[in-house]
mmCIF file of C-alpha atoms and ligand atoms in Angstrom:
data_model
loop_
_atom_site.group_PDB
_atom_site.id
_atom_site.type_symbol
_atom_site.label_atom_id
_atom_site.label_comp_id
_atom_site.label_asym_id
_atom_site.label_seq_id
_atom_site.Cartn_x
_atom_site.Cartn_y
_atom_site.Cartn_z
ATOM 1 C CA MET F 1 100.428 126.211 113.451
ATOM 2 C CA SER F 2 103.884 124.809 114.237
ATOM 3 C CA ASP F 3 106.999 126.192 112.546
ATOM 4 C CA LEU F 4 108.043 122.664 111.705
ATOM 5 C CA LEU F 5 106.439 121.194 108.616
ATOM 6 C CA THR F 6 104.319 118.333 109.929
ATOM 7 C CA ILE F 7 103.888 115.343 107.650
ATOM 8 C CA ALA F 8 101.376 112.574 108.344
ATOM 9 C CA LEU F 9 102.557 109.183 107.154
ATOM 10 C CA PRO F 10 100.411 106.055 107.035
ATOM 11 C CA LYS F 11 101.609 103.145 109.129
ATOM 12 C CA GLY F 12 101.483 99.860 107.280
ATOM 13 C CA ARG F 13 102.111 98.867 103.706
ATOM 14 C CA ILE F 14 102.611 102.348 102.204
ATOM 15 C CA PHE F 15 105.018 103.445 104.932
ATOM 16 C CA GLU F 16 108.285 101.969 103.657
ATOM 17 C CA GLU F 17 107.741 103.079 100.077
ATOM 18 C CA ALA F 18 106.865 106.583 101.281
ATOM 19 C CA ILE F 19 110.040 106.847 103.397
ATOM 20 C CA GLU F 20 112.111 105.538 100.500
ATOM 21 C CA LEU F 21 110.620 108.172 98.201
ATOM 22 C CA LEU F 22 111.363 110.996 100.654
ATOM 23 C CA ARG F 23 114.937 109.765 101.064
ATOM 24 C CA ARG F 24 115.387 109.643 97.304
ATOM 25 C CA ALA F 25 114.130 113.219 97.132
ATOM 26 C CA GLY F 26 117.064 114.116 99.395
ATOM 27 C CA TYR F 27 115.289 114.429 102.741
ATOM 28 C CA ARG F 28 117.397 113.241 105.656
ATOM 29 C CA ILE F 29 114.973 110.976 107.432
ATOM 30 C CA PRO F 30 116.201 109.867 110.881
ATOM 31 C CA PRO F 31 117.278 106.213 110.946
ATOM 32 C CA ASP F 32 115.192 105.423 114.054
ATOM 33 C CA PHE F 33 112.195 105.624 111.730
ATOM 34 C CA ASP F 34 112.748 102.105 110.618
ATOM 35 C CA GLU F 35 112.509 100.504 114.048
ATOM 36 C CA SER F 36 110.918 102.882 116.527
ATOM 37 C CA ARG F 37 107.356 102.631 117.790
ATOM 38 C CA LYS F 38 107.241 106.372 118.388
ATOM 39 C CA LEU F 39 104.289 108.136 116.806
ATOM 40 C CA ILE F 40 105.946 111.543 116.435
ATOM 41 C CA ILE F 41 109.453 111.717 115.014
ATOM 42 C CA GLU F 42 111.313 114.956 114.452
ATOM 43 C CA ALA F 43 113.740 115.524 111.605
ATOM 44 C CA GLU F 44 115.084 118.801 112.927
ATOM 45 C CA GLU F 45 117.752 119.200 110.261
ATOM 46 C CA GLU F 46 114.960 119.333 107.702
ATOM 47 C CA GLY F 47 112.632 121.477 109.816
ATOM 48 C CA MET F 48 110.162 118.626 109.708
ATOM 49 C CA ARG F 49 108.255 116.415 112.034
ATOM 50 C CA PHE F 50 106.479 113.232 111.069
ATOM 51 C CA ILE F 51 103.382 111.785 112.643
ATOM 52 C CA LEU F 52 102.560 108.128 112.104
ATOM 53 C CA ALA F 53 98.840 107.561 111.695
ATOM 54 C CA LYS F 54 96.459 104.811 110.627
ATOM 55 C CA PRO F 55 96.156 105.082 106.820
ATOM 56 C CA MET F 56 92.438 105.924 106.938
ATOM 57 C CA ASP F 57 93.148 108.784 109.399
ATOM 58 C CA VAL F 58 95.854 110.612 107.417
ATOM 59 C CA PRO F 59 93.418 112.948 105.547
ATOM 60 C CA THR F 60 91.714 113.749 108.869
ATOM 61 C CA TYR F 61 94.967 115.032 110.396
ATOM 62 C CA VAL F 62 95.649 117.050 107.244
ATOM 63 C CA GLU F 63 92.131 118.467 106.981
ATOM 64 C CA HIS F 64 92.305 119.675 110.597
ATOM 65 C CA GLY F 65 95.687 121.301 109.933
ATOM 66 C CA VAL F 66 97.593 119.433 112.655
ATOM 67 C CA ALA F 67 99.550 117.952 109.752
ATOM 68 C CA ASP F 68 100.461 120.243 106.845
ATOM 69 C CA ILE F 69 101.094 117.426 104.437
ATOM 70 C CA GLY F 70 100.173 113.766 104.246
ATOM 71 C CA ILE F 71 100.662 110.675 102.171
ATOM 72 C CA ALA F 72 97.418 108.822 101.598
ATOM 73 C CA GLY F 73 96.166 106.088 99.303
ATOM 74 C CA LYS F 74 93.611 107.123 96.678
ATOM 75 C CA ASP F 75 91.319 104.505 98.276
ATOM 76 C CA VAL F 76 91.354 106.500 101.504
ATOM 77 C CA MET F 77 90.834 109.783 99.626
ATOM 78 C CA LEU F 78 87.794 108.385 97.815
ATOM 79 C CA GLU F 79 86.340 106.982 101.016
ATOM 80 C CA GLU F 80 86.984 109.963 103.281
ATOM 81 C CA GLU F 81 86.363 112.910 100.890
ATOM 82 C CA ARG F 82 88.254 115.314 103.149
ATOM 83 C CA ASP F 83 88.781 118.994 102.446
ATOM 84 C CA VAL F 84 92.444 118.757 101.383
ATOM 85 C CA TYR F 85 94.345 119.406 98.175
ATOM 86 C CA GLU F 86 95.761 116.438 96.320
ATOM 87 C CA LEU F 87 99.051 117.655 94.856
ATOM 88 C CA LEU F 88 100.851 114.706 93.377
ATOM 89 C CA ASP F 89 100.383 111.077 92.367
ATOM 90 C CA LEU F 90 103.419 109.460 93.981
ATOM 91 C CA GLN F 91 103.059 106.315 91.860
ATOM 92 C CA ILE F 92 103.747 104.042 94.823
ATOM 93 C CA SER F 93 101.723 101.243 96.419
ATOM 94 C CA HIS F 94 99.883 100.336 93.226
ATOM 95 C CA CYS F 95 96.780 98.275 93.825
ATOM 96 C CA TYR F 96 93.072 98.451 93.023
ATOM 97 C CA LEU F 97 89.660 98.220 94.616
ATOM 98 C CA ALA F 98 87.578 95.292 93.446
ATOM 99 C CA VAL F 99 84.400 93.335 94.077
ATOM 100 C CA ALA F 100 85.104 89.725 95.044
ATOM 101 C CA GLY F 101 83.271 86.745 96.461
ATOM 102 C CA LEU F 102 82.928 82.994 96.419
ATOM 103 C CA PRO F 103 83.457 81.726 92.864
ATOM 104 C CA GLY F 104 80.491 80.883 90.656
ATOM 105 C CA THR F 105 77.877 82.632 92.780
ATOM 106 C CA GLN F 106 75.098 84.871 91.398
ATOM 107 C CA LEU F 107 73.841 88.016 93.075
ATOM 108 C CA ASN F 108 70.126 87.322 92.778
ATOM 109 C CA GLU F 109 68.997 88.335 96.235
ATOM 110 C CA VAL F 110 66.912 91.464 96.738
ATOM 111 C CA ALA F 111 69.607 93.207 98.757
ATOM 112 C CA PRO F 112 72.902 91.330 98.647
ATOM 113 C CA LYS F 113 75.267 91.961 101.528
ATOM 114 C CA ILE F 114 78.557 93.666 100.754
ATOM 115 C CA ALA F 115 81.300 93.630 103.405
ATOM 116 C CA THR F 116 83.924 96.347 103.162
ATOM 117 C CA LYS F 117 86.267 98.779 104.849
ATOM 118 C CA TYR F 118 85.066 101.307 102.236
ATOM 119 C CA PRO F 119 81.310 101.809 102.805
ATOM 120 C CA ASN F 120 81.116 105.104 100.876
ATOM 121 C CA VAL F 121 83.012 103.819 97.846
ATOM 122 C CA ALA F 122 81.013 100.577 97.826
ATOM 123 C CA SER F 123 77.642 102.368 98.161
ATOM 124 C CA SER F 124 78.436 104.779 95.314
ATOM 125 C CA PHE F 125 79.662 101.950 93.102
ATOM 126 C CA PHE F 126 76.532 99.833 93.476
ATOM 127 C CA ARG F 127 74.213 102.881 93.385
ATOM 128 C CA ALA F 128 75.754 103.932 90.055
ATOM 129 C CA LYS F 129 74.952 100.455 88.730
ATOM 130 C CA GLY F 130 71.373 100.740 89.994
ATOM 131 C CA GLU F 131 71.876 97.813 92.359
ATOM 132 C CA GLN F 132 70.441 97.942 95.842
ATOM 133 C CA VAL F 133 72.811 96.408 98.395
ATOM 134 C CA GLU F 134 73.258 96.237 102.121
ATOM 135 C CA ILE F 135 76.684 97.458 103.214
ATOM 136 C CA ILE F 136 78.363 95.811 106.190
ATOM 137 C CA LYS F 137 81.309 97.840 107.489
ATOM 138 C CA LEU F 138 84.318 95.848 108.684
ATOM 139 C CA ASN F 139 87.753 97.049 109.778
ATOM 140 C CA GLY F 140 90.012 94.373 108.304
ATOM 141 C CA SER F 141 90.319 90.740 107.192
ATOM 142 C CA ILE F 142 87.436 91.495 104.825
ATOM 143 C CA GLU F 143 87.981 88.239 102.929
ATOM 144 C CA LEU F 144 86.625 86.385 105.926
ATOM 145 C CA ALA F 145 83.097 87.723 105.357
ATOM 146 C CA PRO F 146 82.013 85.607 102.341
ATOM 147 C CA LEU F 147 83.827 82.538 103.701
ATOM 148 C CA ILE F 148 81.872 82.600 106.925
ATOM 149 C CA GLY F 149 78.534 83.655 105.413
ATOM 150 C CA LEU F 150 78.463 87.248 106.626
ATOM 151 C CA ALA F 151 78.355 88.728 103.117
ATOM 152 C CA ASP F 152 77.750 87.772 99.465
ATOM 153 C CA ARG F 153 80.495 90.003 98.128
ATOM 154 C CA ILE F 154 83.337 92.121 99.422
ATOM 155 C CA VAL F 155 84.738 95.417 98.183
ATOM 156 C CA ASP F 156 88.404 95.487 99.054
ATOM 157 C CA ILE F 157 91.943 96.247 97.992
ATOM 158 C CA VAL F 158 93.685 93.765 95.718
ATOM 159 C CA SER F 159 97.442 94.123 95.539
ATOM 160 C CA THR F 160 99.204 90.870 94.647
ATOM 161 C CA GLY F 161 95.920 88.923 94.619
ATOM 162 C CA ARG F 162 97.380 86.484 97.129
ATOM 163 C CA THR F 163 94.772 86.996 99.842
ATOM 164 C CA LEU F 164 91.903 86.284 97.420
ATOM 165 C CA LYS F 165 93.692 83.260 95.987
ATOM 166 C CA GLU F 166 94.673 81.696 99.294
ATOM 167 C CA ASN F 167 91.119 82.075 100.558
ATOM 168 C CA GLY F 168 89.534 80.590 97.422
ATOM 169 C CA LEU F 169 87.778 83.814 96.414
ATOM 170 C CA ALA F 170 87.159 85.126 92.900
ATOM 171 C CA GLU F 171 87.403 88.673 91.650
ATOM 172 C CA TYR F 172 84.191 89.832 89.959
ATOM 173 C CA GLU F 173 84.773 93.456 89.024
ATOM 174 C CA LYS F 174 87.534 96.007 89.203
ATOM 175 C CA ILE F 175 86.330 99.328 90.630
ATOM 176 C CA VAL F 176 89.295 101.715 90.460
ATOM 177 C CA SER F 177 93.101 101.754 90.314
ATOM 178 C CA ILE F 178 94.852 103.060 93.404
ATOM 179 C CA THR F 179 98.190 104.743 94.083
ATOM 180 C CA SER F 180 99.384 106.922 96.968
ATOM 181 C CA ARG F 181 98.963 110.690 96.819
ATOM 182 C CA LEU F 182 100.685 113.700 98.372
ATOM 183 C CA ILE F 183 97.999 115.803 100.058
ATOM 184 C CA VAL F 184 98.155 119.207 101.736
ATOM 185 C CA ASN F 185 96.039 121.292 104.073
ATOM 186 C CA PRO F 186 94.612 124.291 102.126
ATOM 187 C CA VAL F 187 95.858 126.831 104.728
ATOM 188 C CA SER F 188 99.345 125.287 104.850
ATOM 189 C CA TYR F 189 99.358 125.403 101.067
ATOM 190 C CA ARG F 190 99.117 129.187 101.268
ATOM 191 C CA LEU F 191 101.160 129.881 104.415
ATOM 192 C CA LYS F 192 103.972 127.407 103.827
ATOM 193 C CA ASP F 193 103.885 127.621 100.033
ATOM 194 C CA LYS F 194 107.663 127.760 99.523
ATOM 195 C CA ILE F 195 108.468 124.603 101.440
ATOM 196 C CA VAL F 196 105.401 122.791 100.062
ATOM 197 C CA HIS F 197 106.263 123.657 96.464
ATOM 198 C CA ASP F 198 109.869 122.653 97.035
ATOM 199 C CA MET F 199 108.714 119.266 98.283
ATOM 200 C CA VAL F 200 106.370 118.782 95.330
ATOM 201 C CA LYS F 201 109.171 119.701 92.924
ATOM 202 C CA ARG F 202 111.666 117.303 94.501
ATOM 203 C CA LEU F 203 109.181 114.443 94.712
ATOM 204 C CA THR F 204 107.977 115.038 91.142
ATOM 205 C CA GLU F 205 111.556 114.653 89.928
ATOM 206 C CA VAL F 206 111.945 111.345 91.788
ATOM 207 C CA VAL F 207 108.583 110.044 90.545
ATOM 208 C CA GLN F 208 109.409 111.003 86.948
ATOM 209 C CA LYS F 209 112.846 109.407 87.207
ATOM 210 C CA GLN F 210 111.301 106.194 88.542
ATOM 211 C CA GLN F 211 108.657 106.195 85.815
ATOM 212 C CA GLY F 212 111.360 106.707 83.194
ATOM 213 C CA GLY F 213 113.350 103.844 84.615
ATOM 214 C CA LEU F 214 110.463 101.367 84.429
HETATM 215 C C1 PRP L 1 94.807 94.404 102.447
HETATM 216 C C2 PRP L 1 93.474 94.188 101.763
HETATM 217 C C3 PRP L 1 93.517 92.735 101.401
HETATM 218 C C4 PRP L 1 94.977 92.483 101.129
HETATM 219 C C5 PRP L 1 95.249 92.488 99.661
HETATM 220 O O1 PRP L 1 94.686 94.059 103.770
HETATM 221 O O2 PRP L 1 92.405 94.542 102.600
HETATM 222 O O3 PRP L 1 93.085 91.942 102.487
HETATM 223 O O4 PRP L 1 95.703 93.554 101.750
HETATM 224 O O5 PRP L 1 96.608 92.274 99.361
HETATM 225 P P1 PRP L 1 97.065 91.110 98.385
HETATM 226 O O6 PRP L 1 96.233 91.212 97.129
HETATM 227 O O7 PRP L 1 98.520 91.408 98.131
HETATM 228 O O8 PRP L 1 96.869 89.799 99.082
HETATM 229 P P2 PRP L 1 95.780 94.437 104.858
HETATM 230 O O9 PRP L 1 96.938 93.506 104.768
HETATM 231 O O10 PRP L 1 96.122 95.883 104.722
HETATM 232 O O11 PRP L 1 95.065 94.140 106.206
HETATM 233 P P3 PRP L 1 93.547 94.161 106.659
HETATM 234 O O12 PRP L 1 92.977 92.841 106.256
HETATM 235 O O13 PRP L 1 93.620 94.303 108.133
HETATM 236 O O14 PRP L 1 92.853 95.308 106.003
#
């Protein structure tokens, strides 16, 4: 295990809010973060190093201990069910998982097709409702599936609702609210407890301040 605290950050929509939060908590994040295409960036002054991963992979890096800490969406946590501790709801990147499809359509087939990036979440959701479905795993642009006839419904993230609207899709059911979480490797939690607790404390203060200011 490296002496530097390794933090896995998700590339993409959570990234900027996560960096902003760390900066507000007083961490001196190198400026080249904002432009570089590097995947490992050291913040030596802070004794930290950041790795930039695909959002769905962040809990994997943390579970395997190559990252001590990570920032991951609750959607990813629910889908991946990795052996990591979830320490703090960072209250950033608010969105939700929902079932959507072409408007005014009924699910009366024997096994309707559900396209999603979240096969585990979607299976559990429909199983809990006693509905038998066929899950089709996609990696992005999920909204395409009902438009082109690949699936009857999708299970996907809704943030502003713009993607559904601009593609003429309707939301049928909300599944679960999502925010980003601070996660930690269980061994790092014990061995690097001081620095981990300090980070949780500083981030909690920022989150509470932001909540208070809403
Ligand atoms: C996500 C999600 C939706 C969209 C929702 O996709 O899968 O497609 O954002 O956001 P909205 O409600 O604000 O329109 P993302 O942009 O991450 O890309 P992807 O299609 O490759 O998954």
